[in-house]
Short mmCIF file of C-alpha atoms in Angstrom, two decimals:
data_model
loop_
_atom_site.label_atom_id
_atom_site.label_comp_id
_atom_site.label_asym_id
_atom_site.label_seq_id
_atom_site.Cartn_x
_atom_site.Cartn_y
_atom_site.Cartn_z
CA ILE Q 1 -90.49 16.10 -1.32
CA THR Q 2 -90.47 18.60 1.51
CA TYR Q 3 -90.37 16.61 4.72
CA ASN Q 4 -91.23 18.59 7.84
CA ILE Q 5 -89.34 17.85 11.04
CA SER Q 6 -92.31 18.87 13.16
CA GLY Q 7 -93.59 15.30 13.30
CA THR Q 8 -97.15 16.12 12.20
CA GLY Q 9 -97.16 13.08 9.95
CA ASN Q 10 -98.85 14.84 7.04
CA THR Q 11 -96.27 13.56 4.56
CA ASP Q 12 -96.17 9.96 5.82
CA PRO Q 13 -98.73 8.67 3.26
CA LEU Q 14 -96.64 10.18 0.47
CA LEU Q 15 -93.52 8.44 1.79
CA GLU Q 16 -95.41 5.14 1.83
CA GLN Q 17 -96.47 5.64 -1.80
CA ILE Q 18 -92.87 6.35 -2.84
CA LYS Q 19 -91.75 3.09 -1.26
CA LYS Q 20 -94.00 1.28 -3.74
CA LEU Q 21 -92.31 2.79 -6.80
CA GLY Q 22 -90.48 0.44 -9.12
CA GLU Q 23 -86.71 0.00 -9.10
CA ASP Q 24 -86.46 1.94 -12.38
CA VAL Q 25 -87.67 5.15 -10.70
CA ASP Q 26 -84.93 7.31 -9.22
CA VAL Q 27 -86.01 9.51 -6.31
CA GLN Q 28 -83.92 11.95 -4.30
CA ILE Q 29 -84.84 13.74 -1.09
CA ILE Q 30 -82.61 16.60 0.04
CA THR Q 31 -83.46 17.40 3.65
CA ASN Q 32 -82.34 19.63 6.48
CA ILE Q 33 -81.37 18.98 10.06
CA PRO Q 34 -81.04 22.14 12.20
CA SER Q 35 -77.38 23.05 12.48
CA ARG Q 36 -77.76 25.51 15.37
CA PHE Q 37 -79.43 23.30 17.94
CA GLU Q 38 -77.26 24.52 20.81
CA THR Q 39 -77.62 28.16 19.78
CA TYR Q 40 -81.37 27.98 19.62
CA TYR Q 41 -81.85 25.92 22.77
CA SER Q 42 -78.97 26.71 25.11
CA SER Q 43 -80.84 28.18 28.07
CA ALA Q 44 -81.90 26.19 31.11
CA ALA Q 45 -85.48 27.31 30.50
CA GLY Q 46 -85.35 25.61 27.10
CA GLU Q 47 -85.10 22.06 28.43
CA ALA Q 48 -88.54 21.14 27.14
CA MET Q 49 -87.72 22.61 23.71
CA ARG Q 50 -84.47 20.67 23.59
CA SER Q 51 -86.18 17.44 24.47
CA ARG Q 52 -88.92 17.98 21.90
CA ALA Q 53 -86.46 18.89 19.13
CA LYS Q 54 -84.28 15.86 19.92
CA HIS Q 55 -87.32 13.60 19.74
CA ASN Q 56 -88.43 15.11 16.43
CA ILE Q 57 -84.98 14.67 14.91
CA GLU Q 58 -84.91 11.02 15.97
CA VAL Q 59 -88.33 10.47 14.38
CA TYR Q 60 -87.17 12.30 11.28
CA LEU Q 61 -84.07 10.16 10.84
CA LYS Q 62 -85.98 6.95 11.45
CA LYS Q 63 -88.66 7.75 8.87
CA LEU Q 64 -86.06 8.71 6.28
CA ASN Q 65 -83.75 5.74 6.86
CA PRO Q 66 -82.45 4.95 3.34
CA GLU Q 67 -82.47 1.22 4.12
CA SER Q 68 -86.27 1.26 4.31
CA PHE Q 69 -86.61 2.48 0.71
CA PRO Q 70 -85.86 0.88 -2.69
CA THR Q 71 -82.25 0.91 -3.86
CA ALA Q 72 -82.95 3.63 -6.44
CA PHE Q 73 -84.06 5.92 -3.60
CA SER Q 74 -81.41 8.25 -2.17
CA ILE Q 75 -81.56 10.73 0.68
CA SER Q 76 -79.15 13.59 1.31
CA PHE Q 77 -79.02 14.97 4.85
CA ASN Q 78 -77.89 18.59 4.89
CA PHE Q 79 -76.63 19.97 8.19
CA PHE Q 80 -76.93 23.63 7.28
CA ASN Q 81 -79.90 25.88 6.54
CA HIS Q 82 -79.81 25.54 2.80
CA ALA Q 83 -82.72 27.23 1.07
CA LYS Q 84 -86.47 27.00 0.85
CA ILE Q 85 -86.99 25.84 -2.70
CA ILE Q 86 -84.71 26.74 -5.59
CA GLY Q 87 -85.46 25.06 -8.88
CA THR Q 88 -83.53 24.75 -12.11
CA GLU Q 89 -84.44 22.48 -14.99
CA ASN Q 90 -82.83 19.45 -13.39
CA ILE Q 91 -82.47 19.96 -9.66
CA VAL Q 92 -84.52 21.27 -6.76
CA TYR Q 93 -83.13 22.22 -3.36
CA ILE Q 94 -85.50 21.80 -0.45
CA GLY Q 95 -84.73 23.59 2.77
CA SER Q 96 -86.01 24.16 6.26
CA ALA Q 97 -89.06 26.04 7.42
CA ASN Q 98 -86.90 28.24 9.66
CA PHE Q 99 -85.00 29.59 6.64
CA SER Q 100 -83.22 32.75 7.78
CA ASN Q 101 -81.66 35.87 6.34
CA GLU Q 102 -78.32 34.44 7.43
CA SER Q 103 -78.90 31.45 5.15
CA LYS Q 104 -79.51 33.79 2.23
CA GLN Q 105 -75.95 35.06 2.60
CA LYS Q 106 -74.42 31.64 2.01
CA GLN Q 107 -72.48 31.51 -1.24
CA GLU Q 108 -74.21 28.37 -2.45
CA TRP Q 109 -77.67 29.88 -2.04
CA ARG Q 110 -76.60 33.08 -3.81
CA TYR Q 111 -75.13 31.19 -6.77
CA TRP Q 112 -78.23 29.07 -7.32
CA MET Q 113 -80.52 32.03 -6.82
CA ALA Q 114 -78.59 33.92 -9.51
CA LYS Q 115 -78.87 30.97 -11.86
CA THR Q 116 -82.60 30.73 -11.22
CA ILE Q 117 -83.16 34.48 -11.65
CA ALA Q 118 -81.29 34.37 -14.98
CA GLN Q 119 -84.39 32.81 -16.53
CA ALA Q 120 -86.26 36.07 -15.89
CA SER Q 121 -83.51 38.70 -15.76
CA ALA Q 122 -80.04 38.07 -17.16
CA LYS Q 123 -78.86 41.48 -15.93
CA ASP Q 124 -79.92 40.82 -12.33
CA ALA Q 125 -78.27 37.39 -12.41
CA GLU Q 126 -75.04 38.85 -13.78
CA GLN Q 127 -74.92 41.48 -11.05
CA ARG Q 128 -75.36 38.82 -8.36
CA LEU Q 129 -72.65 36.65 -9.87
CA GLU Q 130 -70.34 39.65 -10.20
CA VAL Q 131 -70.55 40.38 -6.47
CA LEU Q 132 -70.09 36.72 -5.60
CA SER Q 133 -67.08 36.32 -7.91
CA HIS Q 134 -64.93 38.63 -5.77
CA GLU Q 135 -65.18 36.37 -2.70
CA ARG Q 136 -63.16 33.31 -1.71
CA GLY Q 137 -64.35 29.77 -2.34
CA PHE Q 138 -65.81 27.29 -4.79
CA TYR Q 139 -69.01 29.13 -5.68
CA PRO Q 140 -67.21 32.47 -6.23
CA MET Q 141 -64.82 30.62 -8.57
CA LEU Q 142 -67.81 29.10 -10.34
CA ALA Q 143 -69.47 32.52 -10.57
CA ALA Q 144 -66.37 34.02 -12.22
CA THR Q 145 -66.26 31.13 -14.71
CA LYS Q 146 -69.95 31.59 -15.45
CA LEU Q 147 -69.26 35.25 -16.27
CA GLY Q 148 -66.35 34.28 -18.51
CA ARG Q 149 -63.87 36.16 -16.33
CA SER Q 150 -60.65 35.36 -14.52
CA TYR Q 151 -61.02 34.42 -10.88
CA LYS Q 152 -58.78 36.57 -8.68
CA PRO Q 153 -59.36 35.90 -4.97
CA GLU Q 154 -57.86 38.31 -2.50
CA MET Q 155 -54.63 37.05 -0.93
CA PRO Q 156 -53.56 39.46 1.82
CA THR Q 157 -49.92 39.72 2.83
CA ILE Q 158 -48.72 38.68 6.28
CA ALA Q 159 -47.33 41.35 8.58
CA GLN Q 160 -43.72 40.50 9.41
CA ILE Q 161 -42.68 40.17 13.06
CA PRO Q 162 -38.84 40.00 12.90
CA ASN Q 163 -38.21 38.65 16.41
CA ILE Q 164 -40.99 36.07 16.57
CA GLN Q 165 -38.53 33.15 16.77
CA GLN Q 166 -36.51 34.75 19.56
CA GLN Q 167 -39.65 35.77 21.43
CA TYR Q 168 -40.79 32.16 21.76
CA ALA Q 169 -37.42 30.42 21.50
CA PRO Q 170 -37.85 28.02 24.48
CA GLN Q 171 -41.29 26.84 23.34
CA LEU Q 172 -40.20 26.42 19.71
CA ALA Q 173 -37.08 24.52 20.79
CA GLU Q 174 -39.22 22.13 22.83
CA ILE Q 175 -41.56 21.56 19.88
CA ALA Q 176 -38.60 20.94 17.56
CA GLU Q 177 -37.18 18.38 19.98
CA LEU Q 178 -40.48 16.56 20.30
CA ARG Q 179 -40.71 16.35 16.53
CA GLN Q 180 -37.18 14.99 16.27
CA LEU Q 181 -38.20 12.31 18.73
CA GLU Q 182 -41.20 11.59 16.47
CA ARG Q 183 -43.58 12.54 19.27
CA LEU Q 184 -45.74 14.48 16.83
CA GLY Q 185 -48.89 14.33 18.95
CA ALA Q 186 -47.13 15.86 21.94
CA ALA Q 187 -45.53 18.48 19.69
CA LYS Q 188 -48.95 19.46 18.35
CA GLN Q 189 -50.38 19.78 21.85
CA ARG Q 190 -47.50 22.03 22.87
CA TRP Q 191 -47.96 24.07 19.69
CA ARG Q 192 -51.65 24.65 20.37
CA PHE Q 193 -50.93 25.61 23.98
CA LEU Q 194 -48.47 28.21 22.71
CA LEU Q 195 -50.87 29.64 20.12
CA GLU Q 196 -54.26 29.66 21.80
CA LYS Q 197 -53.92 32.95 23.74
CA LEU Q 198 -51.76 34.91 21.30
CA PRO Q 199 -53.07 37.79 19.16
CA GLN Q 200 -53.85 36.89 15.57
CA GLU Q 201 -50.84 38.69 14.09
CA GLN Q 202 -48.49 36.51 16.15
CA GLN Q 203 -50.45 33.37 15.29
CA LEU Q 204 -50.02 34.23 11.61
CA ALA Q 205 -46.29 34.86 12.06
CA LEU Q 206 -45.87 31.51 13.84
CA SER Q 207 -47.84 29.75 11.12
CA GLN Q 208 -45.42 31.19 8.59
CA TYR Q 209 -42.47 30.15 10.78
CA ALA Q 210 -43.80 26.57 11.04
CA ASN Q 211 -44.15 26.24 7.28
CA ALA Q 212 -40.59 27.53 6.85
CA GLN Q 213 -39.42 24.72 9.20
CA ASN Q 214 -41.38 22.15 7.16
CA TRP Q 215 -43.77 21.70 10.09
CA PHE Q 216 -46.56 21.86 7.55
CA GLU Q 217 -49.37 20.35 9.64
CA LEU Q 218 -48.56 22.82 12.43
CA GLY Q 219 -48.58 25.73 9.99
CA VAL Q 220 -52.04 24.71 8.79
CA ASP Q 221 -53.18 24.20 12.38
CA ALA Q 222 -52.07 27.71 13.30
CA SER Q 223 -53.98 29.19 10.35
CA ILE Q 224 -57.13 27.44 11.59
CA ILE Q 225 -56.63 28.60 15.17
CA ALA Q 226 -56.11 32.14 13.86
CA LYS Q 227 -59.22 31.86 11.66
CA ALA Q 228 -57.01 33.11 8.85
CA TRP Q 229 -59.37 32.00 6.08
CA ASN Q 230 -58.14 34.59 3.56
CA TYR Q 231 -54.45 33.82 4.12
CA ILE Q 232 -54.26 31.14 1.45
CA GLU Q 233 -50.46 30.88 1.59
CA LEU Q 234 -50.65 29.78 5.23
CA ARG Q 235 -53.59 27.45 4.76
CA LEU Q 236 -52.04 25.77 1.72
CA PRO Q 237 -48.26 25.55 2.24
CA ASN Q 238 -46.12 24.24 -0.60
CA ALA Q 239 -45.63 21.00 1.32
CA TYR Q 240 -43.43 18.10 0.15
CA SER Q 241 -43.09 19.78 -3.25
CA ASN Q 242 -40.04 17.73 -4.27
CA TYR Q 243 -41.78 14.49 -3.36
CA PHE Q 244 -44.68 15.32 -5.68
CA ASP Q 245 -42.20 16.08 -8.47
CA ILE Q 246 -40.60 12.66 -7.92
CA ALA Q 247 -44.00 10.95 -7.85
CA LEU Q 248 -45.17 12.59 -11.07
CA ASN Q 249 -41.91 11.80 -12.87
CA ASN Q 250 -42.23 8.21 -11.70
CA LEU Q 251 -45.70 7.66 -13.16
CA THR Q 252 -46.11 4.88 -15.67
CA THR Q 253 -49.04 5.49 -17.98
CA ASP Q 254 -50.10 4.58 -21.49
CA THR Q 255 -51.26 8.14 -22.12
CA LYS Q 256 -49.31 11.35 -22.23
CA ALA Q 257 -51.63 13.13 -19.83
CA HIS Q 258 -51.45 12.62 -16.09
CA VAL Q 259 -52.74 14.40 -13.02
CA SER Q 260 -51.19 17.75 -12.25
CA LYS Q 261 -48.97 18.48 -9.28
CA THR Q 262 -51.40 21.10 -7.96
CA PHE Q 263 -54.31 18.64 -8.10
CA ALA Q 264 -52.37 15.93 -6.27
CA MET Q 265 -51.34 18.48 -3.62
CA ALA Q 266 -54.94 19.69 -3.30
CA ILE Q 267 -56.06 16.11 -2.64
CA ALA Q 268 -53.38 15.64 0.03
CA ARG Q 269 -54.23 18.96 1.70
CA GLN Q 270 -57.92 18.07 1.83
CA GLU Q 271 -57.27 14.53 3.01
CA SER Q 272 -54.86 15.13 5.88
CA ALA Q 273 -54.18 18.88 6.29
CA TRP Q 274 -50.56 17.77 5.73
CA ASN Q 275 -50.44 15.53 8.80
CA PRO Q 276 -48.27 12.54 7.78
CA MET Q 277 -49.54 10.50 10.75
CA ALA Q 278 -53.24 11.04 10.03
CA GLN Q 279 -55.36 7.91 10.35
CA SER Q 280 -59.11 7.75 9.83
CA SER Q 281 -61.68 5.54 11.53
CA ALA Q 282 -61.77 3.52 8.28
CA ASN Q 283 -57.97 3.00 8.56
CA ALA Q 284 -57.05 5.36 5.72
CA CYS Q 285 -53.49 6.43 6.47
CA GLY Q 286 -50.99 9.20 5.90
CA LEU Q 287 -50.85 12.34 3.82
CA MET Q 288 -53.12 11.11 1.04
CA GLN Q 289 -55.25 8.88 3.31
CA LEU Q 290 -54.79 5.58 1.52
CA LEU Q 291 -56.33 2.34 2.66
CA PRO Q 292 -53.72 -0.42 2.98
CA SER Q 293 -55.70 -2.54 0.50
CA THR Q 294 -55.71 0.30 -2.07
CA ALA Q 295 -52.01 0.93 -1.49
CA GLU Q 296 -51.17 -2.76 -2.01
CA LYS Q 297 -53.18 -2.99 -5.22
CA THR Q 298 -51.74 0.28 -6.58
CA ALA Q 299 -48.20 -0.80 -5.72
CA GLU Q 300 -48.71 -4.07 -7.59
CA ASN Q 301 -50.27 -2.40 -10.63
CA GLN Q 302 -47.67 0.37 -10.84
CA GLN Q 303 -44.64 -1.64 -9.68
CA LEU Q 304 -44.02 0.55 -6.66
CA PRO Q 305 -42.38 -0.52 -3.39
CA TYR Q 306 -44.79 -1.29 -0.55
CA ASN Q 307 -43.90 -3.16 2.61
CA GLY Q 308 -47.11 -2.87 4.57
CA GLY Q 309 -49.19 -0.28 6.38
CA THR Q 310 -46.29 1.47 8.12
CA ASP Q 311 -45.08 2.66 4.71
CA LEU Q 312 -48.18 4.85 4.45
CA PHE Q 313 -46.93 7.03 7.32
CA LYS Q 314 -43.75 7.82 5.37
CA PRO Q 315 -44.42 10.96 3.29
CA LEU Q 316 -42.55 9.92 0.14
CA ASN Q 317 -44.04 6.42 0.05
CA ASN Q 318 -47.52 7.75 0.65
CA ILE Q 319 -47.22 10.40 -2.06
CA LEU Q 320 -45.83 7.90 -4.57
CA LEU Q 321 -48.76 5.55 -4.00
CA GLY Q 322 -51.44 8.24 -3.66
CA THR Q 323 -50.39 10.04 -6.82
CA ALA Q 324 -50.21 6.75 -8.72
CA HIS Q 325 -53.75 5.89 -7.57
CA LEU Q 326 -54.96 9.33 -8.68
CA ASN Q 327 -53.44 8.69 -12.07
CA GLU Q 328 -55.24 5.35 -12.31
CA LEU Q 329 -58.49 7.22 -11.76
CA ASN Q 330 -57.41 9.78 -14.35
CA ALA Q 331 -57.15 6.96 -16.87
CA LYS Q 332 -60.77 6.10 -16.07
CA TYR Q 333 -61.99 9.73 -16.06
CA PRO Q 334 -59.53 11.63 -18.30
CA ASN Q 335 -58.83 15.19 -17.17
CA ASN Q 336 -62.00 15.32 -15.08
CA ARG Q 337 -61.04 16.17 -11.51
CA ILE Q 338 -64.68 16.18 -10.40
CA LEU Q 339 -65.05 12.48 -11.14
CA ILE Q 340 -61.51 11.63 -10.04
CA ALA Q 341 -61.91 13.38 -6.68
CA SER Q 342 -65.37 11.84 -6.18
CA ALA Q 343 -63.97 8.38 -6.87
CA TYR Q 344 -60.94 8.96 -4.64
CA ASN Q 345 -63.25 9.92 -1.77
CA ALA Q 346 -66.29 7.70 -2.24
CA GLY Q 347 -65.19 4.96 -4.65
CA ALA Q 348 -65.51 4.60 -8.41
CA SER Q 349 -68.52 2.28 -8.15
CA ARG Q 350 -70.55 5.04 -6.48
CA VAL Q 351 -69.46 7.55 -9.10
CA GLU Q 352 -70.71 5.19 -11.80
CA ARG Q 353 -74.09 4.97 -10.06
CA TRP Q 354 -74.31 8.76 -9.77
CA LEU Q 355 -73.48 9.17 -13.47
CA ALA Q 356 -76.08 6.56 -14.40
CA ARG Q 357 -78.65 8.37 -12.31
CA ALA Q 358 -77.80 11.75 -13.88
CA ASN Q 359 -78.12 10.09 -17.30
CA GLY Q 360 -76.33 12.82 -19.24
CA LYS Q 361 -78.77 15.53 -18.22
CA LEU Q 362 -76.88 17.56 -15.62
CA ALA Q 363 -74.52 20.47 -16.15
CA MET Q 364 -71.27 20.40 -14.16
CA ASP Q 365 -72.56 22.59 -11.32
CA GLU Q 366 -75.77 20.58 -11.08
CA PHE Q 367 -73.92 17.27 -10.97
CA ILE Q 368 -71.64 18.43 -8.15
CA ALA Q 369 -74.66 19.73 -6.21
CA SER Q 370 -76.47 16.42 -6.76
CA ILE Q 371 -73.73 14.28 -5.16
CA PRO Q 372 -75.76 12.61 -2.40
CA PHE Q 373 -72.93 12.38 0.16
CA PHE Q 374 -72.49 15.65 2.03
CA GLU Q 375 -68.83 14.84 2.70
CA THR Q 376 -68.03 14.03 -0.93
CA ARG Q 377 -69.87 17.10 -2.21
CA GLY Q 378 -67.80 19.38 0.02
CA TYR Q 379 -64.66 17.36 -0.73
CA VAL Q 380 -64.95 17.91 -4.48
CA GLN Q 381 -65.62 21.62 -4.06
CA ASN Q 382 -62.64 22.06 -1.74
CA VAL Q 383 -60.23 20.09 -3.93
CA LEU Q 384 -61.11 22.07 -7.07
CA THR Q 385 -60.68 25.33 -5.17
CA TYR Q 386 -57.42 24.24 -3.54
CA ASP Q 387 -56.09 23.18 -6.93
CA PHE Q 388 -56.70 26.69 -8.27
CA TYR Q 389 -55.08 28.27 -5.22
CA TYR Q 390 -52.01 26.06 -5.59
CA GLN Q 391 -51.74 27.04 -9.25
CA ASN Q 392 -51.75 30.67 -8.11
CA LEU Q 393 -49.24 30.10 -5.29
CA GLN Q 394 -46.90 28.21 -7.63
CA ASN Q 395 -47.10 31.00 -10.22
CA LYS Q 396 -48.47 28.88 -13.03
CA GLU Q 397 -48.67 30.80 -16.30
CA LYS Q 398 -52.20 29.76 -17.23
CA LEU Q 399 -54.53 29.41 -14.26
CA GLN Q 400 -57.35 26.95 -14.84
CA THR Q 401 -60.56 26.88 -12.85
CA PHE Q 402 -62.21 24.04 -14.79
CA SER Q 403 -61.08 21.98 -17.77
CA GLN Q 404 -63.17 21.64 -20.92
CA GLU Q 405 -63.73 18.00 -20.05
CA GLU Q 406 -65.23 19.11 -16.74
CA TYR Q 407 -67.19 22.20 -17.71
CA ASP Q 408 -68.54 21.53 -21.19
CA ARG Q 409 -69.93 18.02 -20.81
CA LEU Q 410 -73.27 16.84 -19.46
CA TYR Q 411 -73.13 14.31 -16.64
#
């Protein structure tokens, strides 16, 4: 269904008919909400336009409230201009009427367009995938795999500034002291104040310095402030490496296989950006964002020490429990990081429903794209990409983009 935000009501009868479908019919709507509201309507003269757009969005969300439809009915809200209509055998993307040339440059659009074009012109599709495969991100990695080639993202080197520590010695000493006093919030504020007006080359040098001091969350923060998206080494520091080794050696499992170190680190990086004190609105805590209830159950199952929620803010304890929980999910979904990461983020019960809905008809890329939760969809893509980057950064002999269990099966 294409549902228009304009509020004309032309599609309302169709929505009413869909509500009458039986529980055995599975329906998905993938919709758009304008992501550039402020950009489009930022002038004082646009007050009427702003008001009208706000009203239309409210109407739009109310009409597409998932609770007003049968349980087999799912709606995905997409907060980016996505596409107009791209169809493969099993999935259709529906996008906004104000689809722009900028949207056409998005990696996701370009990948699916190449896959669609392949039905008419394999050569054209291959050329599009070839160009995409030289970029950074999940869809470039997928494009390289589709072409049967190694994925080699660019990793630029960081210009060395020898006296960076001396240049900002008083500020860095204050930050170090705050961290020793476990005033990590104050230390982060001071760090951002130091960085915000510096040129990028100094921001990069300080990010590198922070990682060398094991201030991993500050190193990541600096890479974000510097918009250093291509500097993978700064964005993904080799944080708490020894703790992950301990956790993996400590695993008790009936099978020989267990989750890899790079995958566990990718999960932690995505979950907390290496902030050991991270705490979500749902009360997920620490580096690997564990709920206290999950931690308690995992500790009992795996015979690990756990003395309550405060343990989750201790890096080693959190990594021991988080890695053990990942391995429990690996037992359920052997060597399939897509399903493991989805379950870690959204819960195994939801993953089971998504698999039942897909009914063994979706290729790997289609299944990931069909995940109805925007957050989980992006989460899975990031974790798989971060895993590959960590393999690269840790000089693994055989770099793996996707396992056979992930890529070759139907979901």
